[in-house]
JSON list of N, CA and C in Angstrom, two decimals:
[
{"chain": "A", "resi": 16, "resn": "UNK", "atom": "N", "xyz": [0.84, -1.18, 0.00]},
{"chain": "A", "resi": 16, "resn": "UNK", "atom": "CA", "xyz": [0.00, 0.00, 0.00]},
{"chain": "A", "resi": 16, "resn": "UNK", "atom": "C", "xyz": [0.88, 1.24, 0.00]},
{"chain": "A", "resi": 17, "resn": "UNK", "atom": "N", "xyz": [0.70, 2.07, -1.00]},
{"chain": "A", "resi": 17, "resn": "UNK", "atom": "CA", "xyz": [1.53, 3.27, -1.14]},
{"chain": "A", "resi": 17, "resn": "UNK", "atom": "C", "xyz": [0.80, 4.46, -0.54]},
{"chain": "A", "resi": 18, "resn": "UNK", "atom": "N", "xyz": [1.39, 5.06, 0.48]},
{"chain": "A", "resi": 18, "resn": "UNK", "atom": "CA", "xyz": [0.79, 6.22, 1.14]},
{"chain": "A", "resi": 18, "resn": "UNK", "atom": "C", "xyz": [1.55, 7.47, 0.73]},
{"chain": "A", "resi": 19, "resn": "UNK", "atom": "N", "xyz": [0.90, 8.31, -0.03]},
{"chain": "A", "resi": 19, "resn": "UNK", "atom": "CA", "xyz": [1.52, 9.57, -0.42]},
{"chain": "A", "resi": 19, "resn": "UNK", "atom": "C", "xyz": [0.75, 10.71, 0.24]},
{"chain": "A", "resi": 20, "resn": "UNK", "atom": "N", "xyz": [1.49, 11.59, 0.89]},
{"chain": "A", "resi": 20, "resn": "UNK", "atom": "CA", "xyz": [0.87, 12.74, 1.56]},
{"chain": "A", "resi": 20, "resn": "UNK", "atom": "C", "xyz": [0.94, 13.94, 0.63]},
{"chain": "A", "resi": 21, "resn": "UNK", "atom": "N", "xyz": [-0.18, 14.27, 0.05]},
{"chain": "A", "resi": 21, "resn": "UNK", "atom": "CA", "xyz": [-0.25, 15.48, -0.76]},
{"chain": "A", "resi": 21, "resn": "UNK", "atom": "C", "xyz": [-1.24, 16.44, -0.11]},
{"chain": "A", "resi": 22, "resn": "UNK", "atom": "N", "xyz": [-1.53, 17.53, -0.76]},
{"chain": "A", "resi": 22, "resn": "UNK", "atom": "CA", "xyz": [-2.38, 18.56, -0.17]},
{"chain": "A", "resi": 22, "resn": "UNK", "atom": "C", "xyz": [-3.79, 18.03, 0.12]},
{"chain": "A", "resi": 23, "resn": "UNK", "atom": "N", "xyz": [-4.28, 17.14, -0.71]},
{"chain": "A", "resi": 23, "resn": "UNK", "atom": "CA", "xyz": [-5.64, 16.64, -0.54]},
{"chain": "A", "resi": 23, "resn": "UNK", "atom": "C", "xyz": [-5.75, 15.74, 0.68]},
{"chain": "A", "resi": 24, "resn": "UNK", "atom": "N", "xyz": [-4.74, 14.94, 0.95]},
{"chain": "A", "resi": 24, "resn": "UNK", "atom": "CA", "xyz": [-4.79, 14.05, 2.11]},
{"chain": "A", "resi": 24, "resn": "UNK", "atom": "C", "xyz": [-4.28, 14.72, 3.37]},
{"chain": "A", "resi": 25, "resn": "UNK", "atom": "N", "xyz": [-3.42, 15.71, 3.23]},
{"chain": "A", "resi": 25, "resn": "UNK", "atom": "CA", "xyz": [-2.82, 16.34, 4.40]},
{"chain": "A", "resi": 25, "resn": "UNK", "atom": "C", "xyz": [-3.75, 17.33, 5.09]},
{"chain": "A", "resi": 26, "resn": "UNK", "atom": "N", "xyz": [-4.55, 18.07, 4.35]},
{"chain": "A", "resi": 26, "resn": "UNK", "atom": "CA", "xyz": [-5.41, 19.08, 4.95]},
{"chain": "A", "resi": 26, "resn": "UNK", "atom": "C", "xyz": [-6.44, 18.51, 5.92]},
{"chain": "A", "resi": 27, "resn": "UNK", "atom": "N", "xyz": [-7.21, 17.48, 5.54]},
{"chain": "A", "resi": 27, "resn": "UNK", "atom": "CA", "xyz": [-8.17, 16.93, 6.51]},
{"chain": "A", "resi": 27, "resn": "UNK", "atom": "C", "xyz": [-7.49, 16.30, 7.72]},
{"chain": "A", "resi": 28, "resn": "UNK", "atom": "N", "xyz": [-6.36, 15.65, 7.49]},
{"chain": "A", "resi": 28, "resn": "UNK", "atom": "CA", "xyz": [-5.63, 15.04, 8.60]},
{"chain": "A", "resi": 28, "resn": "UNK", "atom": "C", "xyz": [-5.12, 16.12, 9.56]},
{"chain": "A", "resi": 29, "resn": "UNK", "atom": "N", "xyz": [-4.58, 17.18, 9.02]},
{"chain": "A", "resi": 29, "resn": "UNK", "atom": "CA", "xyz": [-4.09, 18.28, 9.84]},
{"chain": "A", "resi": 29, "resn": "UNK", "atom": "C", "xyz": [-5.24, 18.96, 10.59]},
{"chain": "A", "resi": 30, "resn": "UNK", "atom": "N", "xyz": [-6.37, 19.15, 9.93]},
{"chain": "A", "resi": 30, "resn": "UNK", "atom": "CA", "xyz": [-7.53, 19.76, 10.57]},
{"chain": "A", "resi": 30, "resn": "UNK", "atom": "C", "xyz": [-8.04, 18.88, 11.71]},
{"chain": "A", "resi": 31, "resn": "UNK", "atom": "N", "xyz": [-8.04, 17.58, 11.52]},
{"chain": "A", "resi": 31, "resn": "UNK", "atom": "CA", "xyz": [-8.49, 16.66, 12.57]},
{"chain": "A", "resi": 31, "resn": "UNK", "atom": "C", "xyz": [-7.58, 16.72, 13.79]},
{"chain": "A", "resi": 32, "resn": "UNK", "atom": "N", "xyz": [-6.28, 16.69, 13.56]},
{"chain": "A", "resi": 32, "resn": "UNK", "atom": "CA", "xyz": [-5.32, 16.74, 14.68]},
{"chain": "A", "resi": 32, "resn": "UNK", "atom": "C", "xyz": [-5.44, 18.07, 15.42]},
{"chain": "A", "resi": 33, "resn": "UNK", "atom": "N", "xyz": [-5.53, 19.16, 14.69]},
{"chain": "A", "resi": 33, "resn": "UNK", "atom": "CA", "xyz": [-5.64, 20.48, 15.32]},
{"chain": "A", "resi": 33, "resn": "UNK", "atom": "C", "xyz": [-6.95, 20.59, 16.09]},
{"chain": "A", "resi": 34, "resn": "UNK", "atom": "N", "xyz": [-8.03, 20.06, 15.53]},
{"chain": "A", "resi": 34, "resn": "UNK", "atom": "CA", "xyz": [-9.32, 20.09, 16.22]},
{"chain": "A", "resi": 34, "resn": "UNK", "atom": "C", "xyz": [-9.29, 19.33, 17.54]},
{"chain": "A", "resi": 35, "resn": "UNK", "atom": "N", "xyz": [-8.65, 18.17, 17.54]},
{"chain": "A", "resi": 35, "resn": "UNK", "atom": "CA", "xyz": [-8.54, 17.39, 18.77]},
{"chain": "A", "resi": 35, "resn": "UNK", "atom": "C", "xyz": [-7.70, 18.13, 19.80]},
{"chain": "A", "resi": 36, "resn": "UNK", "atom": "N", "xyz": [-6.59, 18.71, 19.35]},
{"chain": "A", "resi": 36, "resn": "UNK", "atom": "CA", "xyz": [-5.74, 19.46, 20.27]},
{"chain": "A", "resi": 36, "resn": "UNK", "atom": "C", "xyz": [-6.46, 20.66, 20.87]},
{"chain": "A", "resi": 37, "resn": "UNK", "atom": "N", "xyz": [-7.29, 21.33, 20.06]},
{"chain": "A", "resi": 37, "resn": "UNK", "atom": "CA", "xyz": [-8.04, 22.48, 20.57]},
{"chain": "A", "resi": 37, "resn": "UNK", "atom": "C", "xyz": [-9.06, 22.04, 21.61]},
{"chain": "A", "resi": 38, "resn": "UNK", "atom": "N", "xyz": [-9.67, 20.88, 21.41]},
{"chain": "A", "resi": 38, "resn": "UNK", "atom": "CA", "xyz": [-10.61, 20.37, 22.41]},
{"chain": "A", "resi": 38, "resn": "UNK", "atom": "C", "xyz": [-9.90, 20.07, 23.73]},
{"chain": "A", "resi": 39, "resn": "UNK", "atom": "N", "xyz": [-8.68, 19.55, 23.64]},
{"chain": "A", "resi": 39, "resn": "UNK", "atom": "CA", "xyz": [-7.94, 19.19, 24.86]},
{"chain": "A", "resi": 39, "resn": "UNK", "atom": "C", "xyz": [-7.32, 20.43, 25.50]},
{"chain": "A", "resi": 40, "resn": "UNK", "atom": "N", "xyz": [-6.71, 21.28, 24.69]},
{"chain": "A", "resi": 40, "resn": "UNK", "atom": "CA", "xyz": [-6.02, 22.47, 25.17]},
{"chain": "A", "resi": 40, "resn": "UNK", "atom": "C", "xyz": [-6.58, 23.71, 24.47]},
{"chain": "A", "resi": 41, "resn": "UNK", "atom": "N", "xyz": [-7.67, 24.30, 24.97]},
{"chain": "A", "resi": 41, "resn": "UNK", "atom": "CA", "xyz": [-8.29, 25.45, 24.27]},
{"chain": "A", "resi": 41, "resn": "UNK", "atom": "C", "xyz": [-7.37, 26.66, 24.12]},
{"chain": "A", "resi": 42, "resn": "UNK", "atom": "N", "xyz": [-6.35, 26.78, 24.94]},
{"chain": "A", "resi": 42, "resn": "UNK", "atom": "CA", "xyz": [-5.47, 27.95, 24.85]},
{"chain": "A", "resi": 42, "resn": "UNK", "atom": "C", "xyz": [-4.59, 27.95, 23.62]},
{"chain": "A", "resi": 43, "resn": "UNK", "atom": "N", "xyz": [-4.43, 26.79, 22.97]},
{"chain": "A", "resi": 43, "resn": "UNK", "atom": "CA", "xyz": [-3.56, 26.74, 21.80]},
{"chain": "A", "resi": 43, "resn": "UNK", "atom": "C", "xyz": [-4.28, 27.10, 20.51]},
{"chain": "A", "resi": 44, "resn": "UNK", "atom": "N", "xyz": [-5.51, 27.60, 20.62]},
{"chain": "A", "resi": 44, "resn": "UNK", "atom": "CA", "xyz": [-6.29, 27.92, 19.42]},
{"chain": "A", "resi": 44, "resn": "UNK", "atom": "C", "xyz": [-5.56, 28.90, 18.52]},
{"chain": "A", "resi": 45, "resn": "UNK", "atom": "N", "xyz": [-5.01, 29.95, 19.07]},
{"chain": "A", "resi": 45, "resn": "UNK", "atom": "CA", "xyz": [-4.31, 30.96, 18.25]},
{"chain": "A", "resi": 45, "resn": "UNK", "atom": "C", "xyz": [-3.12, 30.35, 17.52]},
{"chain": "A", "resi": 46, "resn": "UNK", "atom": "N", "xyz": [-2.33, 29.54, 18.22]},
{"chain": "A", "resi": 46, "resn": "UNK", "atom": "CA", "xyz": [-1.17, 28.92, 17.61]},
{"chain": "A", "resi": 46, "resn": "UNK", "atom": "C", "xyz": [-1.58, 27.90, 16.56]},
{"chain": "A", "resi": 47, "resn": "UNK", "atom": "N", "xyz": [-2.64, 27.15, 16.84]},
{"chain": "A", "resi": 47, "resn": "UNK", "atom": "CA", "xyz": [-3.10, 26.14, 15.90]},
{"chain": "A", "resi": 47, "resn": "UNK", "atom": "C", "xyz": [-3.59, 26.78, 14.61]},
{"chain": "A", "resi": 48, "resn": "UNK", "atom": "N", "xyz": [-4.36, 27.84, 14.73]},
{"chain": "A", "resi": 48, "resn": "UNK", "atom": "CA", "xyz": [-4.87, 28.53, 13.54]},
{"chain": "A", "resi": 48, "resn": "UNK", "atom": "C", "xyz": [-3.71, 29.15, 12.76]},
{"chain": "A", "resi": 49, "resn": "UNK", "atom": "N", "xyz": [-2.78, 29.76, 13.45]},
{"chain": "A", "resi": 49, "resn": "UNK", "atom": "CA", "xyz": [-1.63, 30.36, 12.77]},
{"chain": "A", "resi": 49, "resn": "UNK", "atom": "C", "xyz": [-0.80, 29.31, 12.06]},
{"chain": "A", "resi": 50, "resn": "UNK", "atom": "N", "xyz": [-0.53, 28.20, 12.71]},
{"chain": "A", "resi": 50, "resn": "UNK", "atom": "CA", "xyz": [0.25, 27.13, 12.09]},
{"chain": "A", "resi": 50, "resn": "UNK", "atom": "C", "xyz": [-0.48, 26.55, 10.90]},
{"chain": "A", "resi": 51, "resn": "UNK", "atom": "N", "xyz": [-1.78, 26.36, 11.02]},
{"chain": "A", "resi": 51, "resn": "UNK", "atom": "CA", "xyz": [-2.58, 25.82, 9.91]},
{"chain": "A", "resi": 51, "resn": "UNK", "atom": "C", "xyz": [-2.53, 26.75, 8.70]},
{"chain": "A", "resi": 52, "resn": "UNK", "atom": "N", "xyz": [-2.69, 28.04, 8.94]},
{"chain": "A", "resi": 52, "resn": "UNK", "atom": "CA", "xyz": [-2.66, 28.99, 7.84]},
{"chain": "A", "resi": 52, "resn": "UNK", "atom": "C", "xyz": [-1.28, 29.05, 7.19]},
{"chain": "A", "resi": 53, "resn": "UNK", "atom": "N", "xyz": [-0.24, 28.95, 7.98]},
{"chain": "A", "resi": 53, "resn": "UNK", "atom": "CA", "xyz": [1.12, 28.96, 7.43]},
{"chain": "A", "resi": 53, "resn": "UNK", "atom": "C", "xyz": [1.35, 27.73, 6.57]},
{"chain": "A", "resi": 54, "resn": "UNK", "atom": "N", "xyz": [0.93, 26.57, 7.06]},
{"chain": "A", "resi": 54, "resn": "UNK", "atom": "CA", "xyz": [1.12, 25.33, 6.31]},
{"chain": "A", "resi": 54, "resn": "UNK", "atom": "C", "xyz": [0.34, 25.37, 5.00]},
{"chain": "A", "resi": 55, "resn": "UNK", "atom": "N", "xyz": [-0.91, 25.81, 5.04]},
{"chain": "A", "resi": 55, "resn": "UNK", "atom": "CA", "xyz": [-1.73, 25.88, 3.84]},
{"chain": "A", "resi": 55, "resn": "UNK", "atom": "C", "xyz": [-1.13, 26.90, 2.86]},
{"chain": "A", "resi": 56, "resn": "UNK", "atom": "N", "xyz": [-0.65, 28.01, 3.36]},
{"chain": "A", "resi": 56, "resn": "UNK", "atom": "CA", "xyz": [-0.03, 29.01, 2.50]},
{"chain": "A", "resi": 56, "resn": "UNK", "atom": "C", "xyz": [1.24, 28.51, 1.84]},
{"chain": "A", "resi": 57, "resn": "UNK", "atom": "N", "xyz": [2.08, 27.81, 2.58]},
{"chain": "A", "resi": 57, "resn": "UNK", "atom": "CA", "xyz": [3.31, 27.26, 2.01]},
{"chain": "A", "resi": 57, "resn": "UNK", "atom": "C", "xyz": [2.99, 26.20, 0.97]},
{"chain": "A", "resi": 58, "resn": "UNK", "atom": "N", "xyz": [2.02, 25.35, 1.26]},
{"chain": "A", "resi": 58, "resn": "UNK", "atom": "CA", "xyz": [1.64, 24.32, 0.30]},
{"chain": "A", "resi": 58, "resn": "UNK", "atom": "C", "xyz": [1.06, 24.94, -0.96]},
{"chain": "A", "resi": 59, "resn": "UNK", "atom": "N", "xyz": [0.30, 26.00, -0.81]},
{"chain": "A", "resi": 59, "resn": "UNK", "atom": "CA", "xyz": [-0.25, 26.69, -1.97]},
{"chain": "A", "resi": 59, "resn": "UNK", "atom": "C", "xyz": [0.81, 27.37, -2.82]},
{"chain": "A", "resi": 60, "resn": "UNK", "atom": "N", "xyz": [1.79, 27.97, -2.15]},
{"chain": "A", "resi": 60, "resn": "UNK", "atom": "CA", "xyz": [2.86, 28.64, -2.89]},
{"chain": "A", "resi": 60, "resn": "UNK", "atom": "C", "xyz": [3.83, 27.64, -3.51]},
{"chain": "A", "resi": 61, "resn": "UNK", "atom": "N", "xyz": [4.02, 26.49, -2.89]},
{"chain": "A", "resi": 61, "resn": "UNK", "atom": "CA", "xyz": [4.99, 25.53, -3.40]},
{"chain": "A", "resi": 61, "resn": "UNK", "atom": "C", "xyz": [4.59, 24.99, -4.78]},
{"chain": "A", "resi": 62, "resn": "UNK", "atom": "N", "xyz": [3.31, 25.02, -5.10]},
{"chain": "A", "resi": 62, "resn": "UNK", "atom": "CA", "xyz": [2.88, 24.55, -6.40]},
{"chain": "A", "resi": 62, "resn": "UNK", "atom": "C", "xyz": [3.25, 25.55, -7.51]},
{"chain": "A", "resi": 63, "resn": "UNK", "atom": "N", "xyz": [3.57, 26.76, -7.15]},
{"chain": "A", "resi": 63, "resn": "UNK", "atom": "CA", "xyz": [3.92, 27.79, -8.14]},
{"chain": "A", "resi": 63, "resn": "UNK", "atom": "C", "xyz": [5.42, 27.86, -8.41]},
{"chain": "A", "resi": 64, "resn": "UNK", "atom": "N", "xyz": [6.22, 27.18, -7.59]},
{"chain": "A", "resi": 64, "resn": "UNK", "atom": "CA", "xyz": [7.67, 27.25, -7.76]},
{"chain": "A", "resi": 64, "resn": "UNK", "atom": "C", "xyz": [8.25, 25.93, -8.16]}
]
């Protein structure tokens, strides 16, 4: 079984992990949102270079 992590498989997985962490530790919401936006932005820009 070949597991490739691309933008389509990584985004829902990342959202799930961040959602669980926010439920456990509500104070990390700001950091989780910032990290998510940075990751999505880098993945979006990487397709242009």
